[in-house]
Tab-separated table of C-alpha atoms in Angstrom:
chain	number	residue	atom	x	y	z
A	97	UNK	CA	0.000	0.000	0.000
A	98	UNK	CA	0.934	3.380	-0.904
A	99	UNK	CA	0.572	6.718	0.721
A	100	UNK	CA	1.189	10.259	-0.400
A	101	UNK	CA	3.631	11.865	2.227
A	102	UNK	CA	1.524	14.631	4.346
A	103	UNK	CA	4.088	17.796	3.844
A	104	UNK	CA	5.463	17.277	0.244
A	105	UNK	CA	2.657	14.481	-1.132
A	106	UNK	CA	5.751	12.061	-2.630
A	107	UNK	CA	4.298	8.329	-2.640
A	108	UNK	CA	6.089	6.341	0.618
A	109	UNK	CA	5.416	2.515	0.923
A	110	UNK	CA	5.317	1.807	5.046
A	111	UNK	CA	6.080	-1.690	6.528
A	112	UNK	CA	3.009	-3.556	6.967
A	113	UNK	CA	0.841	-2.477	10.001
A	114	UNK	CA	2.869	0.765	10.453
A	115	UNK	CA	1.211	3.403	11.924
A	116	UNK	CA	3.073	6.466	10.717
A	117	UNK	CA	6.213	6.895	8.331
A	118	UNK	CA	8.709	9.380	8.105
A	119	UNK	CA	8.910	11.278	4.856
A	120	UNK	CA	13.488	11.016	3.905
A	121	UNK	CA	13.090	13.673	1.177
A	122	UNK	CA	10.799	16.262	3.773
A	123	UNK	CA	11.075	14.805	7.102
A	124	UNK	CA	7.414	15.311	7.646
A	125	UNK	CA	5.686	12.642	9.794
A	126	UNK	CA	2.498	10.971	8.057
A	127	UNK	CA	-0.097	8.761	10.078
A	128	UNK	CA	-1.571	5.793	8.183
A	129	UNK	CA	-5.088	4.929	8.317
A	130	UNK	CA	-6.680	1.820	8.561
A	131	UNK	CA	-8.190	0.601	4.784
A	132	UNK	CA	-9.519	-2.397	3.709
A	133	UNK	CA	-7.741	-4.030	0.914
A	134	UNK	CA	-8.644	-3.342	-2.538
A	135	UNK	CA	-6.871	-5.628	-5.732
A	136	UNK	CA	-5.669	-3.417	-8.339
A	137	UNK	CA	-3.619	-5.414	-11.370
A	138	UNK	CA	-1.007	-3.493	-12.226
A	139	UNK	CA	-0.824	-5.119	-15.918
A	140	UNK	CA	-2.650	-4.970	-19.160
A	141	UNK	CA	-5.596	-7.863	-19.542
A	142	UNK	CA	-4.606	-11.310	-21.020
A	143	UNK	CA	-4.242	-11.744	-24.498
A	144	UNK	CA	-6.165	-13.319	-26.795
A	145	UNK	CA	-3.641	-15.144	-28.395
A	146	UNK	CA	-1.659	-17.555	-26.455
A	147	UNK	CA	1.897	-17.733	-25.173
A	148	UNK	CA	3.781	-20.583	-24.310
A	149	UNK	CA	2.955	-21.259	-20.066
A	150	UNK	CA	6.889	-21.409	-19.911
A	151	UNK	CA	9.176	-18.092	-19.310
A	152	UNK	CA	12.627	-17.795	-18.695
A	153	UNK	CA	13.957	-18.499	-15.264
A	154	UNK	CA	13.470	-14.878	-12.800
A	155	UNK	CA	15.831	-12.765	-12.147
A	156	UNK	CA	18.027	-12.946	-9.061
A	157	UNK	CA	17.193	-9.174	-8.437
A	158	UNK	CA	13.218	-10.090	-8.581
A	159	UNK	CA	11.177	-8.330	-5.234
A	160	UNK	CA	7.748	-9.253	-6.881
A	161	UNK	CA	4.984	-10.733	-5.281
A	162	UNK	CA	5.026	-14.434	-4.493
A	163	UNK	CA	2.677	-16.900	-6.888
A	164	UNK	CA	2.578	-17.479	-11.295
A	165	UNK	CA	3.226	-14.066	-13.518
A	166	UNK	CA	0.242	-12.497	-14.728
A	167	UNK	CA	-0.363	-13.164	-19.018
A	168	UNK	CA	1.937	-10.607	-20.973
A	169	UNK	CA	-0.330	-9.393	-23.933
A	170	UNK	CA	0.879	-8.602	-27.475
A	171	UNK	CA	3.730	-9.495	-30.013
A	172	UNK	CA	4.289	-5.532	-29.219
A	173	UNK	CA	4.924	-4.336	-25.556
A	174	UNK	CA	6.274	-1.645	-24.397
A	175	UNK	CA	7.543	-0.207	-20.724
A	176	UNK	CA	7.858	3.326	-20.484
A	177	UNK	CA	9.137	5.332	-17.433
A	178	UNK	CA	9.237	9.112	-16.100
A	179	UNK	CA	9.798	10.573	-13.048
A	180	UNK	CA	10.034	14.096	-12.527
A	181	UNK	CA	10.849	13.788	-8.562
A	182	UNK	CA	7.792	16.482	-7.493
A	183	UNK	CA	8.346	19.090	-4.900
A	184	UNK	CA	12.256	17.477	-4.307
A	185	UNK	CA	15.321	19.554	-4.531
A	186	UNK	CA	16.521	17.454	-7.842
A	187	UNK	CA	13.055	17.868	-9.370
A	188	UNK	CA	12.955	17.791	-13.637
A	189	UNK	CA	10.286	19.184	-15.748
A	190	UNK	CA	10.469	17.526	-18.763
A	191	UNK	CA	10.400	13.450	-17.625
A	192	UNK	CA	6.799	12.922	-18.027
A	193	UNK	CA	6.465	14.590	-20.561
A	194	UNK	CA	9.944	12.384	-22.874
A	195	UNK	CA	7.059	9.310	-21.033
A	196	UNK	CA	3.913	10.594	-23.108
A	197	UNK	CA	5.630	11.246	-26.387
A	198	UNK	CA	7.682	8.054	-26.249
A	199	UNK	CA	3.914	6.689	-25.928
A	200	UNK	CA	2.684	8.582	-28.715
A	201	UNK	CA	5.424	7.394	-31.004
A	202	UNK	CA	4.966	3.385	-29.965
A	203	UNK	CA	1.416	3.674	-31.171
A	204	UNK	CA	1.442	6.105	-33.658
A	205	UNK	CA	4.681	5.164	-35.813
A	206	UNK	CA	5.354	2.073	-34.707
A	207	UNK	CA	1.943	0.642	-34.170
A	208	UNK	CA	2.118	-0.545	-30.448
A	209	UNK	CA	-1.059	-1.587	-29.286
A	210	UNK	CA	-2.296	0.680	-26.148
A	211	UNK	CA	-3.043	-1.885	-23.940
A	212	UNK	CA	0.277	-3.090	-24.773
A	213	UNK	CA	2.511	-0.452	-23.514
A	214	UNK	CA	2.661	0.323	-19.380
A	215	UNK	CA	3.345	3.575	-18.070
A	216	UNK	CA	4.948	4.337	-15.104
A	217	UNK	CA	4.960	7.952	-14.161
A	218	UNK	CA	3.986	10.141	-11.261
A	219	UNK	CA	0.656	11.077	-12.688
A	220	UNK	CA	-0.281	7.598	-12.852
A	221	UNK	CA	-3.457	7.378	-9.960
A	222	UNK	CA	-2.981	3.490	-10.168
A	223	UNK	CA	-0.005	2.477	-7.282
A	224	UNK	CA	1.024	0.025	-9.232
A	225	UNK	CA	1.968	2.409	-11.920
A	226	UNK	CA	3.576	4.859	-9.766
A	227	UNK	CA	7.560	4.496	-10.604
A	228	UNK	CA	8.485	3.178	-7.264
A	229	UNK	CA	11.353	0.599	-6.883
A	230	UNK	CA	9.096	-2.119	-6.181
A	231	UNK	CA	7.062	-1.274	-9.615
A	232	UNK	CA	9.949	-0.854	-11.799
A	233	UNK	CA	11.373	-3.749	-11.049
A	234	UNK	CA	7.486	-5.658	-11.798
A	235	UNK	CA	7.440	-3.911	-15.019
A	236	UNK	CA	10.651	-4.625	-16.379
A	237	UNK	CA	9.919	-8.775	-15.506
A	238	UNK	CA	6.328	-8.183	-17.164
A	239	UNK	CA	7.981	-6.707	-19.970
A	240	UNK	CA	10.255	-10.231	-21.344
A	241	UNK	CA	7.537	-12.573	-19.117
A	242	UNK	CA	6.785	-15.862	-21.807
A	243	UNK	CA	8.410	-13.372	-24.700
A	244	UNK	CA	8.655	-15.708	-27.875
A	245	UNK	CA	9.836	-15.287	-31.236
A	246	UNK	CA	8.640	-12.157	-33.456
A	247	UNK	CA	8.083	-10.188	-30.324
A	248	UNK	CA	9.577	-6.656	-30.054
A	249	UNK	CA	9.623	-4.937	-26.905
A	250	UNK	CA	11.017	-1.819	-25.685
A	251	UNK	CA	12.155	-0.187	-22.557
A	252	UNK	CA	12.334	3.345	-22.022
A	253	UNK	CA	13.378	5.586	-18.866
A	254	UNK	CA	13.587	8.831	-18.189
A	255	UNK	CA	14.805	10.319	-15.138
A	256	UNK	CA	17.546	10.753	-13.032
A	257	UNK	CA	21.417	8.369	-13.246
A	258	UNK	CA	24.169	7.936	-11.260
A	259	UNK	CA	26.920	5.629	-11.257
A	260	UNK	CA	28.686	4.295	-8.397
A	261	UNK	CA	31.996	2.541	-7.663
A	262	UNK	CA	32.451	-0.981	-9.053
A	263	UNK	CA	34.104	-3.735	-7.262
A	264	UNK	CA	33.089	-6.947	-9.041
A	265	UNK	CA	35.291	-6.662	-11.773
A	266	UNK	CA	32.667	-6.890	-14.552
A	267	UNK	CA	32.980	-2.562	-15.792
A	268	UNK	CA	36.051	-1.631	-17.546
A	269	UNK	CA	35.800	1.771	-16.009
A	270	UNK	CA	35.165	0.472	-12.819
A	271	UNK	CA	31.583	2.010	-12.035
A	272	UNK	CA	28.356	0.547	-12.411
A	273	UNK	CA	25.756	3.126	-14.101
A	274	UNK	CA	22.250	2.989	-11.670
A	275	UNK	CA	18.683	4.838	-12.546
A	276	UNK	CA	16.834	6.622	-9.771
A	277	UNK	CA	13.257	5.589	-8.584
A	278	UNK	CA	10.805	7.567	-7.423
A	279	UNK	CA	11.599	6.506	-3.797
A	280	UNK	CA	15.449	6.204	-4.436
A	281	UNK	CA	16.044	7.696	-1.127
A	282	UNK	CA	14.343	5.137	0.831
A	283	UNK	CA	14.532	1.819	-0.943
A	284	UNK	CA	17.904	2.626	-3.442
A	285	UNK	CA	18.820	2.543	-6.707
A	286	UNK	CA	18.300	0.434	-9.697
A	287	UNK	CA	22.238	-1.045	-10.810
A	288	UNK	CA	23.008	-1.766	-14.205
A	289	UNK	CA	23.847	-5.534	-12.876
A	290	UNK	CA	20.231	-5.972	-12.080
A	291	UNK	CA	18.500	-4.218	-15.282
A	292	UNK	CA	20.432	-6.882	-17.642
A	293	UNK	CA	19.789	-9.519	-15.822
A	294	UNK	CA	16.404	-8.643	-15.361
A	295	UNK	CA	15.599	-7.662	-19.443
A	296	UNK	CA	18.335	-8.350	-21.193
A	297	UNK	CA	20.050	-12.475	-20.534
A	298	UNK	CA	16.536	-14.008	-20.595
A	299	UNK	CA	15.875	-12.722	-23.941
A	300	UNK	CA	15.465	-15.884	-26.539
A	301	UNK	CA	16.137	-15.932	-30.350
A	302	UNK	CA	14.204	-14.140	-32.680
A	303	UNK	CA	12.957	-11.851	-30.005
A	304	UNK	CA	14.072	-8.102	-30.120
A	305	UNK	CA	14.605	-5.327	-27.340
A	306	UNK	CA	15.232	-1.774	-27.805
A	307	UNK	CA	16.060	0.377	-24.818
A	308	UNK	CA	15.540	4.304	-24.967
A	309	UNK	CA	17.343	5.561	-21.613
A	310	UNK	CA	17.641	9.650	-21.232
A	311	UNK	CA	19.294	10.064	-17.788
A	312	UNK	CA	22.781	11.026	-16.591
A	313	UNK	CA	25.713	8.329	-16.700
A	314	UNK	CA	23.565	6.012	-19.117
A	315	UNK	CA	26.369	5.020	-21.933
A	316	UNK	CA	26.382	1.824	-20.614
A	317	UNK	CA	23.125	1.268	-18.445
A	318	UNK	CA	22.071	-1.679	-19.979
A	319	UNK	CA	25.404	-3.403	-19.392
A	320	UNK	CA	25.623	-4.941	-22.870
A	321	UNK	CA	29.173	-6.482	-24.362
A	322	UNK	CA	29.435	-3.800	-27.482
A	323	UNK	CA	29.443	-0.012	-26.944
A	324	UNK	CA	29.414	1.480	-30.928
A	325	UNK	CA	32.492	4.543	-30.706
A	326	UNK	CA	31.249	6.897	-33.206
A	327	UNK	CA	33.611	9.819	-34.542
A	328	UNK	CA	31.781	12.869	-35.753
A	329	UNK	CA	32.750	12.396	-39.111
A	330	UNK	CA	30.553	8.732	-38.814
A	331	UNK	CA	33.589	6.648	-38.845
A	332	UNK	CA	33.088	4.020	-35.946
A	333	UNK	CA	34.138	0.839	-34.297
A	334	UNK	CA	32.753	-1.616	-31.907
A	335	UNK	CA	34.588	-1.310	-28.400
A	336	UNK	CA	34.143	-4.759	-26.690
A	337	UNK	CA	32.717	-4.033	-22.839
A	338	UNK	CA	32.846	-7.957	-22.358
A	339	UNK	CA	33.311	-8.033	-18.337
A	340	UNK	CA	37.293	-9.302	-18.201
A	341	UNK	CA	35.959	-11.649	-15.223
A	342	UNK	CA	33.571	-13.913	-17.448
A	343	UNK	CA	30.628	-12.728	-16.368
A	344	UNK	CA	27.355	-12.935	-19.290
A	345	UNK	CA	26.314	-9.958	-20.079
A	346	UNK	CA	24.404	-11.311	-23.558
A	347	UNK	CA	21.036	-12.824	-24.488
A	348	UNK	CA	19.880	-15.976	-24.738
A	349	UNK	CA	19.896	-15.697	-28.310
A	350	UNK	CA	17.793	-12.583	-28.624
A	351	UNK	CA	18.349	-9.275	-30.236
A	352	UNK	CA	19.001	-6.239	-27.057
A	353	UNK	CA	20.415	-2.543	-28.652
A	354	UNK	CA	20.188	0.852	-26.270
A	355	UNK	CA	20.251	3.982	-26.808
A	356	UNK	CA	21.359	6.435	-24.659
A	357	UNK	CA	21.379	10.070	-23.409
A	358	UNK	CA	25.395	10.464	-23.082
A	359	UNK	CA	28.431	8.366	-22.552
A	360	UNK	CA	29.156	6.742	-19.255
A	361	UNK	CA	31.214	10.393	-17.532
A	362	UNK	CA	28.193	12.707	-19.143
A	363	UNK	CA	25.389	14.189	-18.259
A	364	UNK	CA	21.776	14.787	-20.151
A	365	UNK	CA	20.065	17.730	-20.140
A	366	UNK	CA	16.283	18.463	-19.126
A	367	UNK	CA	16.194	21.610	-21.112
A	368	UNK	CA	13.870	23.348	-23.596
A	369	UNK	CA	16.117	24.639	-25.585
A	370	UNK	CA	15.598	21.984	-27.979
A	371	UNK	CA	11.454	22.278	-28.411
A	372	UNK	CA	11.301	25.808	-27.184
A	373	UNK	CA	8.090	25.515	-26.281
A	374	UNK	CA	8.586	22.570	-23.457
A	375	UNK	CA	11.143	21.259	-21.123
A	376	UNK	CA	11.754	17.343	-22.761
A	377	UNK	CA	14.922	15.501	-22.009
A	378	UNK	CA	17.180	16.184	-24.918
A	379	UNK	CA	17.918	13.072	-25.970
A	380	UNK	CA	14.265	11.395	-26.201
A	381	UNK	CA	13.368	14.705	-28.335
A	382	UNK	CA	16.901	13.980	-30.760
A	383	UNK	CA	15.114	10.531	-31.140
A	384	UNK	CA	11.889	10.924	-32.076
A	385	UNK	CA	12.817	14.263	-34.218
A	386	UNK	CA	15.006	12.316	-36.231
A	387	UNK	CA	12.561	9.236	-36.637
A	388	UNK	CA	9.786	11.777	-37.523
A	389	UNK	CA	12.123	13.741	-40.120
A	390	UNK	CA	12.499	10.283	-41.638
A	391	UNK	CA	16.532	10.058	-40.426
A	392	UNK	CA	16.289	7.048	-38.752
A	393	UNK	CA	16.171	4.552	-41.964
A	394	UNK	CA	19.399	2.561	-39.970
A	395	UNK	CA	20.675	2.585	-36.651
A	396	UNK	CA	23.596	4.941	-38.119
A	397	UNK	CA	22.078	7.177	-39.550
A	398	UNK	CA	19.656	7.581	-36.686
A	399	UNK	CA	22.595	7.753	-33.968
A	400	UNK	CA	24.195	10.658	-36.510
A	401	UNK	CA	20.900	12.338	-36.623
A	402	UNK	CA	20.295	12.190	-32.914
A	403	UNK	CA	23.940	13.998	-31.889
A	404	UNK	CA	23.496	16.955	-35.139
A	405	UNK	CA	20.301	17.461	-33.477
A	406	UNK	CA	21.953	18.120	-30.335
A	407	UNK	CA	24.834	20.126	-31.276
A	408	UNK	CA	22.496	21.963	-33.525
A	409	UNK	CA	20.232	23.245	-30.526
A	410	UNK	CA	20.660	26.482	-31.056
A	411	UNK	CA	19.177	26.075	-34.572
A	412	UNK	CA	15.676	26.244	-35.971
A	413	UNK	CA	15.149	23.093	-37.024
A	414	UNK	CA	11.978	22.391	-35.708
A	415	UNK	CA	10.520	23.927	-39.366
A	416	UNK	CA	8.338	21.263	-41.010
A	417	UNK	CA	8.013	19.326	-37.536
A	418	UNK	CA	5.520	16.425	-37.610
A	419	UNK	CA	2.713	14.190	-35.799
A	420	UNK	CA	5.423	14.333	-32.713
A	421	UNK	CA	6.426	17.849	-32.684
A	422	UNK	CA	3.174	18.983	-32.975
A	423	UNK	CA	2.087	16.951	-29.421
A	424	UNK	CA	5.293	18.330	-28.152
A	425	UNK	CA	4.121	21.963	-28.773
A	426	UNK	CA	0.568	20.778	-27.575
A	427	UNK	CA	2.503	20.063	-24.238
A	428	UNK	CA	2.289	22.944	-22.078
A	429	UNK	CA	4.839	22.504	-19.239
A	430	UNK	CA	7.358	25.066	-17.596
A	431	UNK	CA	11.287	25.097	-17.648
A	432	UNK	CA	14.401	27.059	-18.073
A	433	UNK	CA	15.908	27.583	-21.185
A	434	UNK	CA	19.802	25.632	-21.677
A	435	UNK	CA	22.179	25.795	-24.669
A	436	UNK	CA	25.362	24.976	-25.520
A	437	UNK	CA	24.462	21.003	-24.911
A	438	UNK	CA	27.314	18.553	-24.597
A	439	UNK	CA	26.314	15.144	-24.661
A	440	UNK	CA	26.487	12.554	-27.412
A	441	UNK	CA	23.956	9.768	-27.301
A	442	UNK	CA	25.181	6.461	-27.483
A	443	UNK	CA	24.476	3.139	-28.931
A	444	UNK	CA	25.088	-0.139	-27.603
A	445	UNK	CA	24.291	-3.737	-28.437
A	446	UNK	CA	24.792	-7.481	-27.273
A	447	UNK	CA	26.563	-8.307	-30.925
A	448	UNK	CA	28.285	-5.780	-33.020
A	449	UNK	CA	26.907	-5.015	-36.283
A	450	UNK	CA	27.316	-2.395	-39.204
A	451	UNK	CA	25.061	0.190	-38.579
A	452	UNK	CA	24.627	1.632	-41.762
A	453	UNK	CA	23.554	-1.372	-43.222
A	454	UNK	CA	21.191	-2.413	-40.754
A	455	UNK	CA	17.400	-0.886	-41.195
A	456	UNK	CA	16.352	0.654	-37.774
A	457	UNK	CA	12.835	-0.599	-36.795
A	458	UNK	CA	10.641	-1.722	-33.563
């Protein structure tokens, strides 16, 4: 059970038959009142076409409720994420906003079913769909639960990253990249270690995962074995991120490719310099401006796209928009104007390939 904090109204989960929590972001002290309990599924209905019963062994990292997963639905499912971190110190404005045009995309462009596709954001009035640690972790094991061959599912997060001092041996840099819940600063982080195992070593052949992650520190959130090194000029190379220590950080014989905000020692803006109407993270808006100006015909080309658009935000080149841009300007959200951005989104993938052969598609 969830309850919305008394001074600053952030979701807090207390320990059963608690009768009052402390607030760690406010300090405020809220009492809990007795309520019977209501079921709420926190997952799209059962499909009407069936999936094999089995599904690849849980993840170590799994918190969710004992008892069988609930039926996955669709050959097309999506998990989408945004946190904005309301009424906090390290609050953005554009996270739940990257959340509903990621949305709009999946089932617009790419023809994701709606019932298909799970949101997690702070506007969500279902707990369950509140982007707690508890839920994240649930939707990323409903997102590859029974996944078979032809499926394509995608994971996308926007929000707050860290990274944190590695001593496993499995990071060449030595750091392990993490993504921020909602309650981060009661329950922890998400580690990189626990998202791949989690979505991307149960994935079997012929089944295909694309990750979209705009937060700090994300170059290598996925923990996958190739990181694509891309010059400016489009010349690249595959630089092999196998962990030296033997650890699997591949499929099961499935397809897994990320892209991300910024290398592993950068940061992503929240900024509207980009739209210039509303604050979006700047590297979901590269993505879907490129896709929607038709530059994301292969993964190259799209990654190219994606970093001119960034180093370009200064420029006007929001003439001609599109279906997207025009629910971006339809957004009507606050936020301070940056320029000047750094970052260069990244691409990663579980096999090397040649990117400007390959067509880009979900």
């Amino acid at each position: 059970m969830l309850v919305n904090c008394s001074g600053c109204r952030i979701p807090l989960q207390p320990p059963p038959a608690a009768e009052s929590i402390r607030c760690a972001v406010c300090r405020a002290i809220t009492h809990i009142a007795a309520a019977p309990y209501i079921h709420s599924s926190p997952y799209p209905p059962p499909s009407p076409y069936s999936h094999s019963s089995s599904y690849p062994s849980p993840s170590p990292y799994n918190h969710s409720p004992v008892g069988p997963p609930p039926q996955v639905f669709g050959r097309k499912r999506a998990v989408i994420i945004g946190i904005t971190y309301r009424h906090s110190r390290n609050e953005l404005k554009g996270c739940i906003n990257d959340a509903k045009c990621i949305k709009y995309l999946l089932v617009n462009r790419f023809n994701f079913p709606e019932t298909s596709i799970l949101m997690l954001t702070e506007e969500e009035r279902d707990p369950y769909r509140i982007p707690t640690k508890r839920n994240i972790r649930s939707a990323m094991d409903w997102l590859v639960m029974n996944c078979q061959p032809g499926d394509s599912l995608v994971f996308h997060y926007s929000g707050h990253g860290s990274r944190k001092r590695s001593y496993t041996g499995d990071e060449i840099d030595g750091y392990d990249e993490t993504i921020l819940p909602l309650d981060h600063q009661i329950h922890g982080k998400i580690v990189d270690n626990e998202i791949n195992a989690t979505i991307v070593r149960p994935l079997p052949p012929g089944v295909k995962l694309h990750a979209i992650i705009d937060s700090c520190h994300s170059g290598t959130l996925l923990d996958l074995p190739y990181l694509c090194r891309m010059g400016r000029n489009g010349v690249y190379g595959w630089e092999d991120h196998r962990p030296r220590n033997g650890i699997r950080k591949g499929t099961r014989g499935g397809e897994a490719i990320c892209f991300s905000g910024c290398d592993d020692d950068q940061v992503s803006a929240d900024t509207s310099a980009l739209s210039k109407v509303t604050t979006t993270g700047a590297m979901t808006f590269a993505f879907i401006q490129a896709i929607e100006r038709g530059q994301g015909t292969t993964y190259g080309n799209l990654l190219n796209a994606m970093r001119s658009i960034i180093r370009t935000s200064q420029s006007d080149f929001l003439a001609g928009g599109g279906i997207v841009t025009s629910l971006i300007t339809m957004l009507l959200s606050g936020g301070s104007f940056g320029s000047g951005l750094t970052q260069e989104p990244q691409l990663s993938s579980n096999e090397p390939f040649h990117v400007y052969s390959k067509p880009f598609s979900l």
